[in-house]
Amino acid sequence: MQRFSISLMGALLGISLVTAAVGETDAKAAITRSERCSSVSRQVDEALETHAAATQVTAAKALQRKGNRFCANKKQAQGIRMLANALKLLGVTPIDPVQ
């Protein structure tokens, strides 16, 4: 009987540890593409303000509009690429959010 209770306690402890580990991974939800679109678009806005004298501002704004349109039409991957290209035109590296 004592062995059974020790085995049962060990099993319960193991299950609780696994449950705790799974709970921690669920807490770190991955960023969605829509959130990524918003993040990169904000980065382009900031870059346009700080690099207003850049020669490629007009092209970067056009790419930003195009990227925002893609993001709004559920084509986030294309939109993120357009927005990242706008940043590159301004000489800025896109910042990836912590995932």
Tab-separated table of C-alpha atoms in Angstrom:
chain	number	residue	atom	x	y	z
A	1	MET	CA	0.000	0.000	0.000
A	2	GLN	CA	2.836	2.353	0.849
A	3	ARG	CA	4.556	1.658	-2.492
A	4	PHE	CA	1.303	2.381	-4.291
A	5	SER	CA	0.900	5.762	-2.583
A	6	ILE	CA	4.535	6.688	-3.309
A	7	SER	CA	4.078	5.709	-6.963
A	8	LEU	CA	0.844	7.691	-7.126
A	9	MET	CA	2.515	10.762	-5.618
A	10	GLY	CA	5.393	10.448	-8.111
A	11	ALA	CA	2.976	10.202	-11.021
A	12	LEU	CA	1.018	13.245	-9.829
A	13	LEU	CA	4.221	15.220	-9.411
A	14	GLY	CA	5.309	14.280	-12.936
A	15	ILE	CA	1.940	15.301	-14.383
A	16	SER	CA	2.012	18.621	-12.556
A	17	LEU	CA	5.518	19.375	-13.876
A	18	VAL	CA	4.457	18.606	-17.437
A	19	THR	CA	1.344	20.744	-17.045
A	20	ALA	CA	3.408	23.639	-15.703
A	21	ALA	CA	5.823	23.397	-18.641
A	22	VAL	CA	2.970	23.395	-21.152
A	23	GLY	CA	1.374	26.378	-19.412
A	24	GLU	CA	4.590	28.391	-19.775
A	25	THR	CA	4.801	27.784	-23.523
A	26	ASP	CA	1.167	28.828	-23.967
A	27	ALA	CA	1.885	32.112	-22.183
A	28	LYS	CA	4.343	33.101	-24.917
A	29	ALA	CA	1.847	33.428	-27.747
A	30	ALA	CA	3.417	34.013	-31.128
A	31	ILE	CA	2.909	37.379	-32.739
A	32	THR	CA	0.353	37.312	-35.534
A	33	ARG	CA	1.029	38.586	-39.027
A	34	SER	CA	-1.499	41.375	-38.488
A	35	GLU	CA	0.410	42.525	-35.408
A	36	ARG	CA	3.642	42.297	-37.384
A	37	CYS	CA	2.099	44.465	-40.141
A	38	SER	CA	1.183	47.114	-37.587
A	39	SER	CA	4.609	46.979	-35.973
A	40	VAL	CA	6.538	47.356	-39.223
A	41	SER	CA	4.189	50.105	-40.432
A	42	ARG	CA	4.892	52.059	-37.229
A	43	GLN	CA	8.610	51.557	-37.830
A	44	VAL	CA	8.204	53.033	-41.323
A	45	ASP	CA	6.325	56.033	-39.854
A	46	GLU	CA	9.144	56.641	-37.374
A	47	ALA	CA	11.806	56.203	-40.063
A	48	LEU	CA	10.018	58.682	-42.341
A	49	GLU	CA	10.057	61.254	-39.542
A	50	THR	CA	13.727	60.767	-38.709
A	51	HIS	CA	14.931	60.363	-42.315
A	52	ALA	CA	12.796	63.071	-43.922
A	53	ALA	CA	15.746	64.312	-45.957
A	54	ALA	CA	16.427	60.913	-47.544
A	55	THR	CA	16.319	60.812	-51.335
A	56	GLN	CA	13.978	57.813	-51.389
A	57	VAL	CA	11.198	59.246	-49.164
A	58	THR	CA	8.608	59.326	-51.961
A	59	ALA	CA	9.327	55.736	-52.986
A	60	ALA	CA	9.281	54.610	-49.351
A	61	LYS	CA	5.880	56.254	-48.801
A	62	ALA	CA	4.535	54.526	-51.911
A	63	LEU	CA	5.806	51.162	-50.650
A	64	GLN	CA	4.262	51.861	-47.247
A	65	ARG	CA	0.855	52.563	-48.814
A	66	LYS	CA	1.145	49.415	-50.917
A	67	GLY	CA	2.211	47.357	-47.886
A	68	ASN	CA	-0.636	48.699	-45.759
A	69	ARG	CA	-3.066	47.845	-48.558
A	70	PHE	CA	-1.746	44.262	-48.697
A	71	CYS	CA	-2.036	43.961	-44.901
A	72	ALA	CA	-5.624	45.241	-44.982
A	73	ASN	CA	-6.524	42.733	-47.719
A	74	LYS	CA	-5.373	39.713	-45.678
A	75	LYS	CA	-2.104	39.420	-47.604
A	76	GLN	CA	0.094	40.144	-44.613
A	77	ALA	CA	3.214	38.357	-45.854
A	78	GLN	CA	3.326	40.526	-48.976
A	79	GLY	CA	2.511	43.617	-46.931
A	80	ILE	CA	5.318	42.933	-44.455
A	81	ARG	CA	7.762	42.521	-47.364
A	82	MET	CA	6.661	45.840	-48.876
A	83	LEU	CA	6.991	47.613	-45.540
A	84	ALA	CA	10.418	46.078	-44.935
A	85	ASN	CA	11.517	47.249	-48.393
A	86	ALA	CA	10.326	50.765	-47.524
A	87	LEU	CA	12.522	50.667	-44.425
A	88	LYS	CA	15.489	49.459	-46.456
A	89	LEU	CA	15.058	52.356	-48.894
A	90	LEU	CA	15.374	54.693	-45.933
A	91	GLY	CA	18.479	52.869	-44.726
A	92	VAL	CA	16.757	51.369	-41.668
A	93	THR	CA	16.819	47.716	-40.655
A	94	PRO	CA	13.398	46.318	-39.635
A	95	ILE	CA	13.223	45.414	-35.946
A	96	ASP	CA	11.714	42.019	-35.219
A	97	PRO	CA	9.530	41.892	-32.116
A	98	VAL	CA	10.411	39.315	-29.469
A	99	GLN	CA	8.571	36.102	-30.176
